[in-house]
PDB file of N, CA and C in Angstrom:
ATOM      1  N   MET A   1      -3.984 -20.104   4.213  1.00 60.00           N
ATOM      2  CA  MET A   1      -3.376 -19.150   3.406  1.00 60.00           C
ATOM      3  C   MET A   1      -2.181 -18.562   4.161  1.00 60.00           C
ATOM      4  N   GLN A   2      -1.110 -18.297   3.496  1.00 74.00           N
ATOM      5  CA  GLN A   2       0.054 -17.658   3.979  1.00 74.00           C
ATOM      6  C   GLN A   2      -0.253 -16.228   4.423  1.00 74.00           C
ATOM      7  N   ALA A   3       0.356 -15.787   5.503  1.00 93.00           N
ATOM      8  CA  ALA A   3       0.120 -14.378   5.902  1.00 93.00           C
ATOM      9  C   ALA A   3       0.651 -13.418   4.791  1.00 93.00           C
ATOM     10  N   PHE A   4      -0.100 -12.314   4.759  1.00 93.00           N
ATOM     11  CA  PHE A   4       0.242 -11.338   3.625  1.00 93.00           C
ATOM     12  C   PHE A   4       1.744 -10.883   3.699  1.00 93.00           C
ATOM     13  N   PRO A   5       2.324 -10.457   4.803  1.00 95.00           N
ATOM     14  CA  PRO A   5       3.751 -10.002   4.727  1.00 95.00           C
ATOM     15  C   PRO A   5       4.666 -11.118   4.261  1.00 95.00           C
ATOM     16  N   GLN A   6       4.458 -12.315   4.641  1.00 96.00           N
ATOM     17  CA  GLN A   6       5.349 -13.453   4.205  1.00 96.00           C
ATOM     18  C   GLN A   6       5.067 -13.777   2.736  1.00 96.00           C
ATOM     19  N   MET A   7       3.898 -13.600   2.250  1.00 95.00           N
ATOM     20  CA  MET A   7       3.574 -13.861   0.839  1.00 95.00           C
ATOM     21  C   MET A   7       4.299 -12.823  -0.028  1.00 95.00           C
ATOM     22  N   ILE A   8       4.223 -11.502   0.399  1.00 97.00           N
ATOM     23  CA  ILE A   8       4.924 -10.504  -0.403  1.00 97.00           C
ATOM     24  C   ILE A   8       6.452 -10.686  -0.255  1.00 97.00           C
ATOM     25  N   ALA A   9       6.958 -11.033   0.897  1.00 97.00           N
ATOM     26  CA  ALA A   9       8.441 -11.236   1.042  1.00 97.00           C
ATOM     27  C   ALA A   9       8.904 -12.343   0.083  1.00 97.00           C
ATOM     28  N   GLY A  10       8.218 -13.348  -0.027  1.00 97.00           N
ATOM     29  CA  GLY A  10       8.533 -14.544  -0.904  1.00 97.00           C
ATOM     30  C   GLY A  10       8.547 -14.049  -2.382  1.00 97.00           C
ATOM     31  N   ALA A  11       7.511 -13.197  -2.795  1.00 97.00           N
ATOM     32  CA  ALA A  11       7.520 -12.758  -4.170  1.00 97.00           C
ATOM     33  C   ALA A  11       8.496 -11.766  -4.463  1.00 97.00           C
ATOM     34  N   LEU A  12       8.945 -10.886  -3.496  1.00 97.00           N
ATOM     35  CA  LEU A  12       9.906  -9.947  -3.683  1.00 97.00           C
ATOM     36  C   LEU A  12      11.249 -10.591  -3.875  1.00 97.00           C
ATOM     37  N   ARG A  13      11.475 -11.625  -3.025  1.00 97.00           N
ATOM     38  CA  ARG A  13      12.815 -12.434  -3.132  1.00 97.00           C
ATOM     39  C   ARG A  13      12.819 -13.240  -4.527  1.00 97.00           C
ATOM     40  N   GLU A  14      11.706 -13.693  -4.947  1.00 95.00           N
ATOM     41  CA  GLU A  14      11.700 -14.482  -6.185  1.00 95.00           C
ATOM     42  C   GLU A  14      11.970 -13.517  -7.307  1.00 95.00           C
ATOM     43  N   GLU A  15      11.428 -12.305  -7.270  1.00 94.00           N
ATOM     44  CA  GLU A  15      11.583 -11.427  -8.512  1.00 94.00           C
ATOM     45  C   GLU A  15      13.008 -10.726  -8.449  1.00 94.00           C
ATOM     46  N   TRP A  16      13.414 -10.245  -7.309  1.00 96.00           N
ATOM     47  CA  TRP A  16      14.636  -9.406  -7.158  1.00 96.00           C
ATOM     48  C   TRP A  16      15.799 -10.085  -6.498  1.00 96.00           C
ATOM     49  N   GLY A  17      15.574 -11.093  -5.668  1.00 96.00           N
ATOM     50  CA  GLY A  17      16.612 -11.753  -4.968  1.00 96.00           C
ATOM     51  C   GLY A  17      16.707 -11.171  -3.548  1.00 96.00           C
ATOM     52  N   GLU A  18      17.830 -11.399  -2.892  1.00 92.00           N
ATOM     53  CA  GLU A  18      17.940 -10.888  -1.473  1.00 92.00           C
ATOM     54  C   GLU A  18      19.029  -9.948  -1.265  1.00 92.00           C
ATOM     55  N   SER A  19      19.710  -9.453  -2.263  1.00 93.00           N
ATOM     56  CA  SER A  19      20.818  -8.631  -2.081  1.00 93.00           C
ATOM     57  C   SER A  19      20.360  -7.182  -1.669  1.00 93.00           C
ATOM     58  N   PRO A  20      21.321  -6.409  -1.071  1.00 92.00           N
ATOM     59  CA  PRO A  20      21.022  -5.063  -0.852  1.00 92.00           C
ATOM     60  C   PRO A  20      20.706  -4.221  -2.026  1.00 92.00           C
ATOM     61  N   SER A  21      21.193  -4.540  -3.218  1.00 95.00           N
ATOM     62  CA  SER A  21      20.786  -3.882  -4.415  1.00 95.00           C
ATOM     63  C   SER A  21      19.403  -4.166  -4.838  1.00 95.00           C
ATOM     64  N   ALA A  22      18.941  -5.344  -4.538  1.00 95.00           N
ATOM     65  CA  ALA A  22      17.471  -5.672  -4.705  1.00 95.00           C
ATOM     66  C   ALA A  22      16.580  -4.826  -3.967  1.00 95.00           C
ATOM     67  N   ARG A  23      16.970  -4.610  -2.634  1.00 96.00           N
ATOM     68  CA  ARG A  23      16.090  -3.740  -1.818  1.00 96.00           C
ATOM     69  C   ARG A  23      16.122  -2.333  -2.269  1.00 96.00           C
ATOM     70  N   LYS A  24      17.339  -1.914  -2.759  1.00 96.00           N
ATOM     71  CA  LYS A  24      17.529  -0.514  -3.267  1.00 96.00           C
ATOM     72  C   LYS A  24      16.603  -0.373  -4.502  1.00 96.00           C
ATOM     73  N   ALA A  25      16.477  -1.372  -5.344  1.00 96.00           N
ATOM     74  CA  ALA A  25      15.683  -1.327  -6.532  1.00 96.00           C
ATOM     75  C   ALA A  25      14.139  -1.163  -6.151  1.00 96.00           C
ATOM     76  N   VAL A  26      13.784  -1.950  -5.282  1.00 97.00           N
ATOM     77  CA  VAL A  26      12.448  -1.853  -4.725  1.00 97.00           C
ATOM     78  C   VAL A  26      12.141  -0.516  -4.068  1.00 97.00           C
ATOM     79  N   GLY A  27      13.103  -0.044  -3.386  1.00 96.00           N
ATOM     80  CA  GLY A  27      12.872   1.330  -2.795  1.00 96.00           C
ATOM     81  C   GLY A  27      12.697   2.440  -3.853  1.00 96.00           C
ATOM     82  N   LEU A  28      13.479   2.301  -4.876  1.00 96.00           N
ATOM     83  CA  LEU A  28      13.395   3.230  -6.063  1.00 96.00           C
ATOM     84  C   LEU A  28      11.983   3.130  -6.680  1.00 96.00           C
ATOM     85  N   ILE A  29      11.537   1.899  -6.897  1.00 96.00           N
ATOM     86  CA  ILE A  29      10.265   1.654  -7.597  1.00 96.00           C
ATOM     87  C   ILE A  29       9.095   2.238  -6.718  1.00 96.00           C
ATOM     88  N   THR A  30       9.153   2.088  -5.458  1.00 97.00           N
ATOM     89  CA  THR A  30       8.030   2.436  -4.528  1.00 97.00           C
ATOM     90  C   THR A  30       8.247   3.842  -3.892  1.00 97.00           C
ATOM     91  N   ASN A  31       9.540   4.336  -3.905  1.00 96.00           N
ATOM     92  CA  ASN A  31       9.817   5.512  -3.226  1.00 96.00           C
ATOM     93  C   ASN A  31       9.618   5.374  -1.739  1.00 96.00           C
ATOM     94  N   ALA A  32       9.764   4.074  -1.149  1.00 96.00           N
ATOM     95  CA  ALA A  32       9.598   3.862   0.207  1.00 96.00           C
ATOM     96  C   ALA A  32      10.995   3.855   0.886  1.00 96.00           C
ATOM     97  N   ASN A  33      10.947   4.124   2.178  1.00 94.00           N
ATOM     98  CA  ASN A  33      12.218   4.309   2.821  1.00 94.00           C
ATOM     99  C   ASN A  33      12.917   2.855   3.015  1.00 94.00           C
ATOM    100  N   GLU A  34      14.209   2.906   3.306  1.00 93.00           N
ATOM    101  CA  GLU A  34      15.016   1.659   3.300  1.00 93.00           C
ATOM    102  C   GLU A  34      14.459   0.635   4.387  1.00 93.00           C
ATOM    103  N   ARG A  35      14.064   1.199   5.559  1.00 96.00           N
ATOM    104  CA  ARG A  35      13.595   0.276   6.611  1.00 96.00           C
ATOM    105  C   ARG A  35      12.288  -0.395   6.236  1.00 96.00           C
ATOM    106  N   ALA A  36      11.410   0.352   5.647  1.00 97.00           N
ATOM    107  CA  ALA A  36      10.181  -0.265   5.178  1.00 97.00           C
ATOM    108  C   ALA A  36      10.385  -1.381   4.167  1.00 97.00           C
ATOM    109  N   VAL A  37      11.287  -1.205   3.302  1.00 97.00           N
ATOM    110  CA  VAL A  37      11.577  -2.135   2.244  1.00 97.00           C
ATOM    111  C   VAL A  37      12.258  -3.349   2.872  1.00 97.00           C
ATOM    112  N   ARG A  38      13.164  -3.175   3.795  1.00 96.00           N
ATOM    113  CA  ARG A  38      13.842  -4.286   4.538  1.00 96.00           C
ATOM    114  C   ARG A  38      12.737  -5.043   5.245  1.00 96.00           C
ATOM    115  N   ASN A  39      11.803  -4.376   5.895  1.00 97.00           N
ATOM    116  CA  ASN A  39      10.701  -5.130   6.572  1.00 97.00           C
ATOM    117  C   ASN A  39       9.805  -5.953   5.599  1.00 97.00           C
ATOM    118  N   TRP A  40       9.603  -5.388   4.427  1.00 97.00           N
ATOM    119  CA  TRP A  40       8.907  -6.198   3.352  1.00 97.00           C
ATOM    120  C   TRP A  40       9.693  -7.475   2.998  1.00 97.00           C
ATOM    121  N   PHE A  41      10.893  -7.266   2.694  1.00 97.00           N
ATOM    122  CA  PHE A  41      11.767  -8.539   2.296  1.00 97.00           C
ATOM    123  C   PHE A  41      11.857  -9.424   3.469  1.00 97.00           C
ATOM    124  N   ASP A  42      11.887  -9.021   4.716  1.00 96.00           N
ATOM    125  CA  ASP A  42      11.937  -9.925   5.817  1.00 96.00           C
ATOM    126  C   ASP A  42      10.588 -10.523   6.270  1.00 96.00           C
ATOM    127  N   GLY A  43       9.485 -10.099   5.643  1.00 96.00           N
ATOM    128  CA  GLY A  43       8.152 -10.584   5.963  1.00 96.00           C
ATOM    129  C   GLY A  43       7.653 -10.050   7.326  1.00 96.00           C
ATOM    130  N   ARG A  44       8.210  -8.955   7.820  1.00 96.00           N
ATOM    131  CA  ARG A  44       7.663  -8.397   9.097  1.00 96.00           C
ATOM    132  C   ARG A  44       6.425  -7.567   8.755  1.00 96.00           C
ATOM    133  N   ASN A  45       6.410  -6.779   7.736  1.00 95.00           N
ATOM    134  CA  ASN A  45       5.335  -5.945   7.380  1.00 95.00           C
ATOM    135  C   ASN A  45       5.096  -6.100   5.823  1.00 95.00           C
ATOM    136  N   GLY A  46       3.897  -5.783   5.382  1.00 95.00           N
ATOM    137  CA  GLY A  46       3.642  -5.715   3.999  1.00 95.00           C
ATOM    138  C   GLY A  46       3.472  -4.358   3.472  1.00 95.00           C
ATOM    139  N   PRO A  47       3.577  -4.076   2.220  1.00 97.00           N
ATOM    140  CA  PRO A  47       3.456  -2.706   1.641  1.00 97.00           C
ATOM    141  C   PRO A  47       1.991  -2.202   1.777  1.00 97.00           C
ATOM    142  N   SER A  48       1.961  -0.860   1.802  1.00 95.00           N
ATOM    143  CA  SER A  48       0.659  -0.226   1.769  1.00 95.00           C
ATOM    144  C   SER A  48      -0.026  -0.550   0.344  1.00 95.00           C
ATOM    145  N   GLY A  49      -1.289  -0.127   0.233  1.00 94.00           N
ATOM    146  CA  GLY A  49      -1.960  -0.352  -1.004  1.00 94.00           C
ATOM    147  C   GLY A  49      -1.258   0.293  -2.207  1.00 94.00           C
ATOM    148  N   GLU A  50      -0.877   1.562  -2.008  1.00 96.00           N
ATOM    149  CA  GLU A  50      -0.108   2.309  -3.062  1.00 96.00           C
ATOM    150  C   GLU A  50       1.150   1.659  -3.466  1.00 96.00           C
ATOM    151  N   ASN A  51       1.896   1.199  -2.490  1.00 97.00           N
ATOM    152  CA  ASN A  51       3.124   0.597  -2.775  1.00 97.00           C
ATOM    153  C   ASN A  51       2.898  -0.830  -3.358  1.00 97.00           C
ATOM    154  N   LEU A  52       1.845  -1.444  -2.935  1.00 97.00           N
ATOM    155  CA  LEU A  52       1.561  -2.780  -3.550  1.00 97.00           C
ATOM    156  C   LEU A  52       1.302  -2.616  -4.992  1.00 97.00           C
ATOM    157  N   VAL A  53       0.536  -1.675  -5.373  1.00 97.00           N
ATOM    158  CA  VAL A  53       0.187  -1.392  -6.840  1.00 97.00           C
ATOM    159  C   VAL A  53       1.506  -1.125  -7.574  1.00 97.00           C
ATOM    160  N   ARG A  54       2.376  -0.309  -7.018  1.00 97.00           N
ATOM    161  CA  ARG A  54       3.639  -0.093  -7.705  1.00 97.00           C
ATOM    162  C   ARG A  54       4.404  -1.301  -7.912  1.00 97.00           C
ATOM    163  N   LEU A  55       4.408  -2.176  -6.887  1.00 97.00           N
ATOM    164  CA  LEU A  55       5.178  -3.415  -7.046  1.00 97.00           C
ATOM    165  C   LEU A  55       4.614  -4.336  -8.058  1.00 97.00           C
ATOM    166  N   ILE A  56       3.248  -4.387  -8.161  1.00 96.00           N
ATOM    167  CA  ILE A  56       2.593  -5.214  -9.207  1.00 96.00           C
ATOM    168  C   ILE A  56       2.917  -4.716 -10.609  1.00 96.00           C
ATOM    169  N   GLN A  57       3.022  -3.366 -10.661  1.00 95.00           N
ATOM    170  CA  GLN A  57       3.370  -2.819 -12.000  1.00 95.00           C
ATOM    171  C   GLN A  57       4.756  -3.322 -12.467  1.00 95.00           C
ATOM    172  N   HIS A  58       5.615  -3.627 -11.555  1.00 95.00           N
ATOM    173  CA  HIS A  58       6.966  -4.078 -11.970  1.00 95.00           C
ATOM    174  C   HIS A  58       7.309  -5.573 -11.685  1.00 95.00           C
ATOM    175  N   SER A  59       6.371  -6.261 -11.175  1.00 94.00           N
ATOM    176  CA  SER A  59       6.718  -7.657 -10.752  1.00 94.00           C
ATOM    177  C   SER A  59       5.589  -8.655 -11.051  1.00 94.00           C
ATOM    178  N   ASP A  60       5.817  -9.560 -11.902  1.00 91.00           N
ATOM    179  CA  ASP A  60       4.867 -10.655 -12.191  1.00 91.00           C
ATOM    180  C   ASP A  60       4.798 -11.539 -10.912  1.00 91.00           C
ATOM    181  N   ALA A  61       5.794 -11.755 -10.169  1.00 94.00           N
ATOM    182  CA  ALA A  61       5.857 -12.525  -8.958  1.00 94.00           C
ATOM    183  C   ALA A  61       4.867 -11.910  -7.910  1.00 94.00           C
ATOM    184  N   VAL A  62       4.991 -10.692  -7.766  1.00 96.00           N
ATOM    185  CA  VAL A  62       3.980 -10.005  -6.770  1.00 96.00           C
ATOM    186  C   VAL A  62       2.545 -10.132  -7.283  1.00 96.00           C
ATOM    187  N   LEU A  63       2.406  -9.820  -8.602  1.00 94.00           N
ATOM    188  CA  LEU A  63       1.008  -9.948  -9.177  1.00 94.00           C
ATOM    189  C   LEU A  63       0.519 -11.370  -8.904  1.00 94.00           C
ATOM    190  N   SER A  64       1.321 -12.370  -9.264  1.00 93.00           N
ATOM    191  CA  SER A  64       0.883 -13.706  -9.041  1.00 93.00           C
ATOM    192  C   SER A  64       0.482 -14.088  -7.671  1.00 93.00           C
ATOM    193  N   ALA A  65       1.320 -13.629  -6.703  1.00 94.00           N
ATOM    194  CA  ALA A  65       1.084 -13.780  -5.320  1.00 94.00           C
ATOM    195  C   ALA A  65      -0.204 -13.190  -4.880  1.00 94.00           C
ATOM    196  N   VAL A  66      -0.444 -12.036  -5.317  1.00 93.00           N
ATOM    197  CA  VAL A  66      -1.748 -11.271  -4.972  1.00 93.00           C
ATOM    198  C   VAL A  66      -2.936 -12.098  -5.607  1.00 93.00           C
ATOM    199  N   LEU A  67      -2.819 -12.538  -6.835  1.00 91.00           N
ATOM    200  CA  LEU A  67      -3.916 -13.318  -7.433  1.00 91.00           C
ATOM    201  C   LEU A  67      -4.139 -14.621  -6.708  1.00 91.00           C
ATOM    202  N   ARG A  68      -3.165 -15.303  -6.275  1.00 91.00           N
ATOM    203  CA  ARG A  68      -3.241 -16.515  -5.562  1.00 91.00           C
ATOM    204  C   ARG A  68      -3.955 -16.236  -4.194  1.00 91.00           C
ATOM    205  N   ALA A  69      -3.522 -15.172  -3.527  1.00 91.00           N
ATOM    206  CA  ALA A  69      -4.099 -14.796  -2.215  1.00 91.00           C
ATOM    207  C   ALA A  69      -5.535 -14.442  -2.287  1.00 91.00           C
ATOM    208  N   SER A  70      -5.883 -13.788  -3.423  1.00 89.00           N
ATOM    209  CA  SER A  70      -7.349 -13.397  -3.605  1.00 89.00           C
ATOM    210  C   SER A  70      -8.188 -14.494  -4.315  1.00 89.00           C
ATOM    211  N   ARG A  71      -7.543 -15.579  -4.450  1.00 90.00           N
ATOM    212  CA  ARG A  71      -8.190 -16.817  -4.996  1.00 90.00           C
ATOM    213  C   ARG A  71      -8.706 -16.520  -6.440  1.00 90.00           C
ATOM    214  N   ARG A  72      -7.853 -15.864  -7.242  1.00 88.00           N
ATOM    215  CA  ARG A  72      -8.096 -15.512  -8.558  1.00 88.00           C
ATOM    216  C   ARG A  72      -7.116 -16.252  -9.454  1.00 88.00           C
ATOM    217  N   ASP A  73      -6.824 -17.542  -9.048  1.00 88.00           N
ATOM    218  CA  ASP A  73      -5.858 -18.360  -9.711  1.00 88.00           C
ATOM    219  C   ASP A  73      -6.112 -18.567 -11.191  1.00 88.00           C
ATOM    220  N   GLN A  74      -7.341 -18.418 -11.584  1.00 86.00           N
ATOM    221  CA  GLN A  74      -7.656 -18.625 -13.017  1.00 86.00           C
ATOM    222  C   GLN A  74      -7.095 -17.520 -13.936  1.00 86.00           C
ATOM    223  N   LEU A  75      -6.547 -16.428 -13.336  1.00 83.00           N
ATOM    224  CA  LEU A  75      -5.980 -15.440 -14.051  1.00 83.00           C
ATOM    225  C   LEU A  75      -4.391 -15.602 -14.211  1.00 83.00           C
ATOM    226  N   LEU A  76      -3.817 -16.591 -13.469  1.00 83.00           N
ATOM    227  CA  LEU A  76      -2.331 -16.804 -13.510  1.00 83.00           C
ATOM    228  C   LEU A  76      -1.902 -17.280 -14.888  1.00 83.00           C
ATOM    229  N   PRO A  77      -2.559 -18.113 -15.694  1.00 86.00           N
ATOM    230  CA  PRO A  77      -2.062 -18.370 -17.020  1.00 86.00           C
ATOM    231  C   PRO A  77      -2.009 -17.124 -17.807  1.00 86.00           C
ATOM    232  N   ALA A  78      -2.824 -15.987 -17.709  1.00 87.00           N
ATOM    233  CA  ALA A  78      -2.639 -14.814 -18.443  1.00 87.00           C
ATOM    234  C   ALA A  78      -1.302 -14.156 -18.094  1.00 87.00           C
ATOM    235  N   VAL A  79      -0.980 -14.239 -16.768  1.00 82.00           N
ATOM    236  CA  VAL A  79       0.339 -13.547 -16.360  1.00 82.00           C
ATOM    237  C   VAL A  79       1.463 -14.293 -16.961  1.00 82.00           C
ATOM    238  N   ALA A  80       1.383 -15.606 -17.025  1.00 83.00           N
ATOM    239  CA  ALA A  80       2.450 -16.396 -17.629  1.00 83.00           C
ATOM    240  C   ALA A  80       2.570 -16.150 -19.165  1.00 83.00           C
ATOM    241  N   LEU A  81       1.411 -15.947 -19.758  1.00 89.00           N
ATOM    242  CA  LEU A  81       1.504 -15.607 -21.239  1.00 89.00           C
ATOM    243  C   LEU A  81       2.104 -14.320 -21.499  1.00 89.00           C
ATOM    244  N   MET A  82       1.735 -13.341 -20.612  1.00 86.00           N
ATOM    245  CA  MET A  82       2.407 -11.978 -20.773  1.00 86.00           C
ATOM    246  C   MET A  82       3.854 -12.011 -20.602  1.00 86.00           C
ATOM    247  N   ARG A  83       4.298 -12.821 -19.682  1.00 85.00           N
ATOM    248  CA  ARG A  83       5.782 -12.978 -19.367  1.00 85.00           C
ATOM    249  C   ARG A  83       6.479 -13.655 -20.519  1.00 85.00           C
ATOM    250  N   LEU A  84       5.784 -14.643 -21.096  1.00 89.00           N
ATOM    251  CA  LEU A  84       6.304 -15.373 -22.312  1.00 89.00           C
ATOM    252  C   LEU A  84       6.406 -14.391 -23.551  1.00 89.00           C
ATOM    253  N   LYS A  85       5.232 -13.603 -23.714  1.00 90.00           N
ATOM    254  CA  LYS A  85       5.344 -12.661 -24.841  1.00 90.00           C
ATOM    255  C   LYS A  85       6.452 -11.576 -24.727  1.00 90.00           C
ATOM    256  N   ALA A  86       6.665 -11.145 -23.501  1.00 87.00           N
ATOM    257  CA  ALA A  86       7.812 -10.193 -23.271  1.00 87.00           C
ATOM    258  C   ALA A  86       9.132 -10.746 -23.560  1.00 87.00           C
ATOM    259  N   SER A  87       9.243 -12.140 -23.188  1.00 89.00           N
ATOM    260  CA  SER A  87      10.506 -12.786 -23.396  1.00 89.00           C
ATOM    261  C   SER A  87      10.772 -13.036 -24.882  1.00 89.00           C
ATOM    262  N   LEU A  88       9.729 -13.374 -25.615  1.00 91.00           N
ATOM    263  CA  LEU A  88       9.801 -13.635 -27.049  1.00 91.00           C
ATOM    264  C   LEU A  88      10.078 -12.300 -27.712  1.00 91.00           C
ATOM    265  N   GLN A  89       9.549 -11.155 -27.272  1.00 93.00           N
ATOM    266  CA  GLN A  89       9.778  -9.847 -27.858  1.00 93.00           C
ATOM    267  C   GLN A  89      11.249  -9.505 -27.723  1.00 93.00           C
ATOM    268  N   MET A  90      11.807  -9.782 -26.477  1.00 91.00           N
ATOM    269  CA  MET A  90      13.135  -9.451 -26.268  1.00 91.00           C
ATOM    270  C   MET A  90      14.098 -10.352 -27.194  1.00 91.00           C
ATOM    271  N   ALA A  91      13.619 -11.569 -27.370  1.00 93.00           N
ATOM    272  CA  ALA A  91      14.457 -12.379 -28.294  1.00 93.00           C
ATOM    273  C   ALA A  91      14.421 -11.936 -29.742  1.00 93.00           C
ATOM    274  N   ILE A  92      13.300 -11.489 -30.125  1.00 92.00           N
ATOM    275  CA  ILE A  92      13.100 -10.967 -31.493  1.00 92.00           C
ATOM    276  C   ILE A  92      13.945  -9.668 -31.645  1.00 92.00           C
ATOM    277  N   ASP A  93      13.894  -8.755 -30.655  1.00 93.00           N
ATOM    278  CA  ASP A  93      14.580  -7.563 -30.726  1.00 93.00           C
ATOM    279  C   ASP A  93      16.069  -7.800 -30.791  1.00 93.00           C
ATOM    280  N   SER A  94      16.626  -8.851 -30.043  1.00 93.00           N
ATOM    281  CA  SER A  94      17.988  -9.182 -30.038  1.00 93.00           C
ATOM    282  C   SER A  94      18.407  -9.688 -31.401  1.00 93.00           C
ATOM    283  N   LEU A  95      17.505 -10.530 -32.075  1.00 92.00           N
ATOM    284  CA  LEU A  95      17.840 -11.017 -33.373  1.00 92.00           C
ATOM    285  C   LEU A  95      17.892  -9.866 -34.386  1.00 92.00           C
ATOM    286  N   ASP A  96      16.922  -9.001 -34.276  1.00 91.00           N
ATOM    287  CA  ASP A  96      16.797  -7.893 -35.187  1.00 91.00           C
ATOM    288  C   ASP A  96      18.124  -6.942 -35.049  1.00 91.00           C
ATOM    289  N   GLU A  97      18.636  -6.864 -33.840  1.00 91.00           N
ATOM    290  CA  GLU A  97      19.920  -6.111 -33.693  1.00 91.00           C
ATOM    291  C   GLU A  97      21.066  -6.858 -34.281  1.00 91.00           C
ATOM    292  N   ALA A  98      21.095  -8.166 -34.048  1.00 92.00           N
ATOM    293  CA  ALA A  98      22.197  -9.029 -34.575  1.00 92.00           C
ATOM    294  C   ALA A  98      22.208  -9.110 -36.108  1.00 92.00           C
ATOM    295  N   PHE A  99      20.976  -9.264 -36.676  1.00 92.00           N
ATOM    296  CA  PHE A  99      20.863  -9.456 -38.115  1.00 92.00           C
ATOM    297  C   PHE A  99      19.887  -8.458 -38.649  1.00 92.00           C
ATOM    298  N   PRO A 100      20.421  -7.112 -38.783  1.00 88.00           N
ATOM    299  CA  PRO A 100      19.453  -6.106 -39.313  1.00 88.00           C
ATOM    300  C   PRO A 100      19.032  -6.477 -40.796  1.00 88.00           C
ATOM    301  N   SER A 101      17.747  -6.152 -41.069  1.00 81.00           N
ATOM    302  CA  SER A 101      17.346  -6.420 -42.435  1.00 81.00           C
ATOM    303  C   SER A 101      17.911  -5.367 -43.329  1.00 81.00           C
ATOM    304  N   ARG A 102      18.058  -5.726 -44.540  1.00 69.00           N
ATOM    305  CA  ARG A 102      18.650  -4.849 -45.556  1.00 69.00           C
ATOM    306  C   ARG A 102      17.688  -4.157 -46.352  1.00 69.00           C
TER     307      ARG A 102
END
């Protein structure tokens, strides 16, 4: 199994990318200081439990990484379905805005 800090770093980069604005967004979500967030993205340290929960609330990639690490892979299809449902809802909302019903 991949080490926890590297696993989280990969998920953070997958979800937010590697730009300074990505790190800033994660810092705002977790209320963690800039150095801590940079260490998470670089895989030097992992977030505390409280910050991990905040990240999971905002990131399917982090949730999926934690499920794989905890050997709960059977729950991954549910995460994918939730992501698909959210994408479909966004598409429906866009269509409703573009073509309002009369």
